[in-house]
Amino acid sequence: PHPQEKADPQKTAFLLRKAWTLYSVTPLYGFRRARLRDYARLLGAFIAAEKQKGLAVEVGVELDIKVTLSSLPDIRGSELDQAALLVQLSSRSRASSRNSEDKPVWSGWFCSVFGDDLFENVPEHFTCLPLFLSHGAESYTSLVGSWFQKTFDCCFRRLAISPLNLSWMVAMWAGCKLDRATSAVELVFSVPRLAQPLDISYAIHPEDAQALWDTVQKTPGEITQEEVDIFMDCLYAHFHRHFKIHLSAAKLVKVSTAVASAHCDGIVKILNSQYLPGVLMLLTELAISQIQ
Amino acid sequence: HLATSLPLPSERDHLRPRIDLVVFMIDIKSKYSLKNVETSLAYVDASYFLGKVCFLVTGVGRKNDCSIETNSVCKLGEAYCSPVLFCELELEGVRVATAQRLVRMLGICAGQIPGVSALSFVSLMRKSNDD
């Protein structure tokens, strides 16, 4: 299925060029879209209460945290997906004037892009938004996460990305046709079992990577494991020819392309709005496979 | 006897005892180990593939560090009619159980168990829909 290309670039611009930490989330029980304002109020009260208890997020700074919950109707794959849900925490310093702007402090969003065909027999009252992305202090993430877990009986887990999945990502994204391929395709490897950790960074000109992928991919729009293996083997062979190092024995920890970058700890940055749905579809699939 | 790849160096051929079982170890975190095994397979005499070869995949406890698809290894096992065992060497219990399993297989391959030969492994490898 083709991801919807109709997402309004203005609305989704804030999602780009930020480092998002990924989580998988089990279905939310009893979540009702009509109650977003109530939930925002409850979450705000929860955060304030936790700060009172002394689990202060920032010591010594008097901050009122305002919570906003909103829907992002453009971020979904098909009609079967739930629209994405955005949670924003902003601060207004008590010292400043009433009319001062709220400063965004933390944001997180739940989404599902073509996740629904994998959530077939979900009982009533459950809302499936398996992918959660957060940006901002870990302490806020944990507060927001706790509130959601208590309120909707769901479970958050950090989503790690294996070298196998990272190689799928770099092969797919390096092959994307862009108006201007601005940045190099970069792969970062970590070499195991050394006294001092060693990272190897392998950068490839984006046009070379695209040309390689074009010779490997047989059917446009379809990617097989064999094609990804051939693509990676070519890169490894090229590196070995020059440096006599077998990158295939090292651990692939990070990949970067002009479309997006991803780190094995489950951190992604999406750089291109045209391919946003495609990237989210892949991440949704990873989140779902972690849940199942 | 442990080797990093095949063929074994020929200088020691005359000192080497008979080899009853070849266990190919594949580290799921290293694509290189799979390639190494695939290249080494070419140096094994065909008669070994009648139950005297098996594949041992290690590191399966860490799903997030996978560099190899388990499907590829299973297909390799099918192609060479040899069993594929999965284990996690970092867990003592699994390590010990796997070692015991391999020793038992070795005993059968060496002909020490009356009534059972290495060929039994081959018949166990046949899928039920082949019958």
PDB file of C-alpha atoms in Angstrom, chain B residues 6 19 22 24 40-53 80 82:
ATOM      1  CA  LEU B   6      38.683 -24.576   6.579  1.00  0.00           C
ATOM      2  CA  ILE B  19      37.200 -36.464  12.504  1.00  0.00           C
ATOM      3  CA  VAL B  22      32.133 -31.072  12.224  1.00  0.00           C
ATOM      4  CA  PHE B  24      30.165 -24.998  12.211  1.00  0.00           C
ATOM      5  CA  SER B  40      34.529 -23.342   4.618  1.00  0.00           C
ATOM      6  CA  LEU B  41      31.673 -25.719   3.727  1.00  0.00           C
ATOM      7  CA  ALA B  42      33.239 -26.182   0.305  1.00  0.00           C
ATOM      8  CA  TYR B  43      36.211 -27.923   1.902  1.00  0.00           C
ATOM      9  CA  VAL B  44      34.180 -30.635   3.615  1.00  0.00           C
ATOM     10  CA  ASP B  45      33.979 -33.995   1.916  1.00  0.00           C
ATOM     11  CA  ALA B  46      30.424 -34.855   0.794  1.00  0.00           C
ATOM     12  CA  SER B  47      30.310 -37.980   2.974  1.00  0.00           C
ATOM     13  CA  TYR B  48      30.285 -35.804   6.084  1.00  0.00           C
ATOM     14  CA  PHE B  49      26.882 -34.422   5.136  1.00  0.00           C
ATOM     15  CA  LEU B  50      25.325 -37.756   6.036  1.00  0.00           C
ATOM     16  CA  GLY B  51      24.832 -36.733   9.631  1.00  0.00           C
ATOM     17  CA  LYS B  52      28.376 -35.726  10.597  1.00  0.00           C
ATOM     18  CA  VAL B  53      27.915 -31.982  10.196  1.00  0.00           C
ATOM     19  CA  TYR B  80      23.223 -29.198   3.565  1.00  0.00           C
ATOM     20  CA  SER B  82      22.327 -30.871   8.601  1.00  0.00           C
TER      21      SER B  82
END
